[in-house]
Short mmCIF file of C-alpha atoms in Angstrom, two decimals:
data_model
loop_
_atom_site.label_atom_id
_atom_site.label_comp_id
_atom_site.label_asym_id
_atom_site.label_seq_id
_atom_site.Cartn_x
_atom_site.Cartn_y
_atom_site.Cartn_z
CA ASP A 369 113.34 70.59 161.07
CA GLY A 370 111.63 73.61 159.56
CA GLY A 371 109.02 73.06 156.93
CA ILE A 372 105.41 73.18 155.84
CA THR A 373 102.86 70.64 156.96
CA GLN A 374 99.69 70.10 154.96
CA SER A 375 96.87 67.96 156.23
CA PRO A 376 95.14 65.78 155.47
CA LYS A 377 97.06 64.10 152.66
CA TYR A 378 93.83 62.80 151.11
CA LEU A 379 90.38 64.33 151.52
CA PHE A 380 87.01 63.31 150.16
CA ARG A 381 84.16 65.76 149.84
CA LYS A 382 80.51 65.14 149.18
CA GLU A 383 78.58 67.41 146.85
CA GLY A 384 77.47 70.59 148.66
CA GLN A 385 79.96 70.31 151.53
CA ASN A 386 82.58 72.82 152.60
CA VAL A 387 85.97 71.37 153.50
CA THR A 388 89.02 72.99 155.04
CA LEU A 389 92.60 72.16 154.15
CA SER A 390 95.23 72.85 156.77
CA CYS A 391 98.62 74.47 156.15
CA GLU A 392 101.10 75.13 158.96
CA GLN A 393 104.69 76.39 158.66
CA ASN A 394 107.45 76.75 161.24
CA LEU A 395 109.85 78.64 158.97
CA ASN A 396 108.84 82.05 160.34
CA HIS A 397 107.95 83.11 156.80
CA ASP A 398 105.75 86.15 156.31
CA ALA A 399 104.22 85.12 152.96
CA MET A 400 102.03 82.08 152.33
CA TYR A 401 100.30 80.83 149.19
CA TRP A 402 97.74 78.30 148.02
CA TYR A 403 97.97 76.67 144.59
CA ARG A 404 95.76 74.26 142.74
CA GLN A 405 97.35 71.71 140.42
CA ASP A 406 95.44 69.83 137.72
CA PRO A 407 97.06 67.50 135.18
CA GLY A 408 98.60 69.52 132.36
CA GLN A 409 97.60 72.85 133.93
CA GLY A 410 100.63 73.70 136.00
CA LEU A 411 100.28 75.62 139.25
CA ARG A 412 97.40 78.06 139.52
CA LEU A 413 97.36 80.59 142.37
CA ILE A 414 94.21 80.60 144.50
CA TYR A 415 95.04 83.01 147.34
CA TYR A 416 98.12 84.49 148.91
CA SER A 417 98.97 86.36 152.08
CA GLN A 418 102.00 88.55 152.61
CA ILE A 419 101.33 89.34 156.24
CA VAL A 420 99.09 88.27 159.09
CA ASN A 421 95.46 89.41 158.83
CA ASP A 422 95.84 90.27 155.15
CA PHE A 423 95.35 88.21 152.00
CA GLN A 424 94.69 88.71 148.30
CA LYS A 425 92.88 86.76 145.61
CA GLY A 426 94.94 84.92 143.06
CA ASP A 427 93.94 83.86 139.57
CA ILE A 428 91.24 81.32 140.53
CA ALA A 429 89.82 82.46 143.89
CA GLU A 430 86.14 81.83 143.10
CA GLY A 431 84.70 79.13 145.36
CA TYR A 432 87.56 79.33 147.86
CA SER A 433 88.16 81.27 151.07
CA VAL A 434 91.14 81.71 153.39
CA SER A 435 92.11 83.26 156.70
CA ARG A 436 95.46 84.34 158.14
CA GLU A 437 94.96 84.87 161.86
CA LYS A 438 98.40 83.54 162.79
CA LYS A 439 101.73 83.84 161.00
CA GLU A 440 102.24 80.09 160.92
CA SER A 441 98.79 79.07 159.66
CA PHE A 442 96.96 79.66 156.37
CA PRO A 443 93.92 77.35 156.06
CA LEU A 444 92.01 77.06 152.78
CA THR A 445 88.27 76.36 152.68
CA VAL A 446 86.84 74.84 149.52
CA THR A 447 83.22 75.90 149.49
CA SER A 448 80.23 74.32 147.80
CA ALA A 449 80.42 77.16 145.27
CA GLN A 450 83.56 75.56 143.78
CA LYS A 451 82.00 73.37 141.10
CA ASN A 452 85.03 71.29 140.20
CA PRO A 453 87.15 70.97 143.34
CA THR A 454 88.84 67.65 142.57
CA ALA A 455 92.54 68.54 142.38
CA PHE A 456 95.90 68.49 144.14
CA TYR A 457 96.26 71.47 146.47
CA LEU A 458 99.67 72.86 147.41
CA CYS A 459 100.56 75.34 150.12
CA ALA A 460 103.81 77.31 150.03
CA SER A 461 105.59 79.94 152.06
CA SER A 462 108.40 82.40 151.43
CA GLU A 463 110.33 85.17 153.09
CA PRO A 464 110.57 88.08 150.64
CA GLY A 465 113.88 89.87 150.96
CA GLN A 466 115.90 86.84 151.99
CA ASP A 467 119.05 86.30 149.97
CA ASN A 468 117.97 82.78 149.06
CA TYR A 469 114.46 83.85 148.28
CA GLY A 470 112.26 81.02 147.09
CA TYR A 471 109.11 79.15 147.91
CA THR A 472 108.99 76.16 150.25
CA PHE A 473 106.10 73.87 149.37
CA GLY A 474 104.19 71.39 151.47
CA SER A 475 103.51 67.82 150.35
CA GLY A 476 100.02 68.62 149.16
CA THR A 477 96.44 67.54 149.81
CA ARG A 478 94.58 65.54 147.19
CA LEU A 479 90.89 66.45 147.28
CA THR A 480 88.33 64.24 145.59
CA VAL A 481 84.60 64.85 145.23
CA VAL A 482 82.56 61.70 145.82
CA GLN B 397 102.94 90.48 130.35
CA GLN B 398 102.89 88.48 133.55
CA GLN B 399 103.10 85.11 131.79
CA VAL B 400 106.01 82.71 131.72
CA LYS B 401 105.88 80.36 128.75
CA GLN B 402 107.55 76.97 129.16
CA SER B 403 108.36 74.34 126.57
CA PRO B 404 108.24 71.51 125.81
CA GLN B 405 105.25 70.17 127.70
CA SER B 406 106.84 66.71 127.84
CA LEU B 407 110.27 65.31 127.07
CA ILE B 408 111.71 61.82 126.82
CA VAL B 409 115.47 61.20 126.80
CA GLN B 410 117.77 58.24 127.20
CA LYS B 411 119.96 57.87 130.27
CA GLY B 412 123.04 60.05 129.87
CA GLY B 413 121.29 62.49 127.53
CA ILE B 414 121.01 66.23 128.12
CA PRO B 415 117.38 67.35 128.35
CA ILE B 416 116.83 71.07 127.83
CA ILE B 417 113.75 72.91 129.03
CA ASN B 418 113.10 76.45 127.86
CA CYS B 419 111.19 79.37 129.34
CA ALA B 420 110.39 82.84 128.04
CA TYR B 421 109.04 85.88 129.84
CA GLU B 422 107.81 89.35 128.89
CA ASN B 423 108.05 91.42 132.05
CA THR B 424 111.45 93.13 132.08
CA ALA B 425 110.99 93.90 135.77
CA PHE B 426 111.47 90.22 136.63
CA ASP B 427 114.79 89.70 138.36
CA TYR B 428 114.61 86.27 139.94
CA PHE B 429 114.31 83.02 137.96
CA PRO B 430 114.06 79.73 139.87
CA TRP B 431 113.46 76.17 138.72
CA TYR B 432 111.46 73.67 140.72
CA GLN B 433 111.44 69.87 140.55
CA GLN B 434 108.31 67.90 141.45
CA PHE B 435 107.98 64.15 141.89
CA PRO B 436 104.52 62.52 141.66
CA GLY B 437 102.40 63.08 144.73
CA LYS B 438 104.90 65.53 146.25
CA GLY B 439 105.21 69.28 146.43
CA PRO B 440 107.71 71.08 144.16
CA ALA B 441 111.18 71.66 145.57
CA LEU B 442 113.54 74.49 144.64
CA LEU B 443 116.26 73.10 142.37
CA ILE B 444 118.33 76.07 141.25
CA ALA B 445 117.80 79.79 140.73
CA ILE B 446 119.48 82.64 138.88
CA ARG B 447 119.52 86.43 138.97
CA PRO B 448 119.87 88.40 135.72
CA ASP B 449 123.35 89.68 136.47
CA VAL B 450 124.85 86.33 135.41
CA SER B 451 124.38 84.35 132.20
CA GLU B 452 124.89 80.87 133.61
CA LYS B 453 124.72 79.06 136.94
CA LYS B 454 125.67 75.44 137.66
CA GLU B 455 124.76 73.28 140.62
CA GLY B 456 125.91 69.71 140.20
CA ARG B 457 124.41 68.32 136.98
CA PHE B 458 121.90 71.16 136.68
CA THR B 459 122.68 74.35 134.74
CA ILE B 460 120.58 77.45 134.12
CA SER B 461 121.41 79.51 131.04
CA PHE B 462 120.02 83.04 130.99
CA ASN B 463 119.67 85.37 128.00
CA LYS B 464 118.52 88.76 129.24
CA SER B 465 118.21 90.39 125.80
CA ALA B 466 116.03 87.55 124.50
CA LYS B 467 114.12 87.30 127.79
CA GLN B 468 114.69 83.57 127.86
CA PHE B 469 116.19 81.10 130.29
CA SER B 470 116.67 77.38 130.16
CA LEU B 471 117.49 74.37 132.32
CA HIS B 472 120.02 71.76 131.18
CA ILE B 473 120.45 68.44 132.98
CA MET B 474 123.83 66.87 132.28
CA ASP B 475 124.24 63.07 132.28
CA SER B 476 120.53 62.61 133.02
CA GLN B 477 119.48 59.66 135.15
CA PRO B 478 116.15 57.80 135.56
CA GLY B 479 115.91 59.38 139.01
CA ASP B 480 115.67 62.80 137.31
CA SER B 481 112.28 61.79 135.89
CA ALA B 482 109.93 64.42 137.31
CA THR B 483 107.97 67.51 136.37
CA TYR B 484 110.03 70.69 136.14
CA PHE B 485 108.63 74.20 136.55
CA CYS B 486 110.34 77.45 135.71
CA ALA B 487 109.22 80.63 137.41
CA ALA B 488 109.94 84.34 137.52
CA SER B 489 109.30 87.26 139.83
CA ASN B 490 110.36 90.64 140.97
CA TRP B 491 112.70 90.17 143.94
CA GLY B 492 110.45 89.41 146.90
CA GLY B 493 107.30 89.32 144.81
CA LYS B 494 105.07 86.39 144.10
CA LEU B 495 106.33 83.85 141.60
CA ILE B 496 104.76 83.40 138.17
CA PHE B 497 105.10 79.74 137.16
CA GLY B 498 105.45 78.17 133.74
CA GLN B 499 103.13 75.34 132.73
CA GLY B 500 105.58 72.59 133.62
CA THR B 501 107.56 69.98 131.65
CA GLU B 502 107.17 66.30 132.36
CA LEU B 503 110.58 64.70 131.90
CA SER B 504 111.08 60.97 131.49
CA VAL B 505 114.61 59.55 131.45
CA LYS B 506 114.68 56.02 130.03
CA PRO B 507 117.25 53.51 131.36
#
């Protein structure tokens, strides 16, 4: 079945550490996105990529970095510069131009600072 | 102008009631309006979507009403069930562009 796989499901980070969240899709979608979700704050866009080897900052990119070396993979690194990283992180993909255009989301990674 | 404003923030209805969630947008270039449903600990899933050339779209118990002149659209859930309890997000975009999401509505359907 086609879909998006996020791993790990739960992640714990110590102060000052960088951590990388994995996002893999087998939908052959060109576009991929990372969102952060906090209670009562909705979905906030961190980074997005519309094609391999290209990505753009979203609304809250500070303290995060991404890469898009392969079409199917869009990993997110939460750096030590992100002062409040505890949140639920969601990855999504889409195929702009498809008749049934819409985002497919992964199941999320819950990151906690310990 | 890129914002999508969603209300209410939370909603409680009895089983069988018809919850209504409203969204408003400013950007007249938006031409795709989806709704997503999210259960706790899961990613959002596309529920139903509408283009501005129609005023209403139904899929099962879920209906989108669209008012282009008012730049508003809403989600109605007919005969709501406890299993519909979830967070609902509206969104808008230019066709093929990135989605702009509303703030979400937490719906609780009481038995």
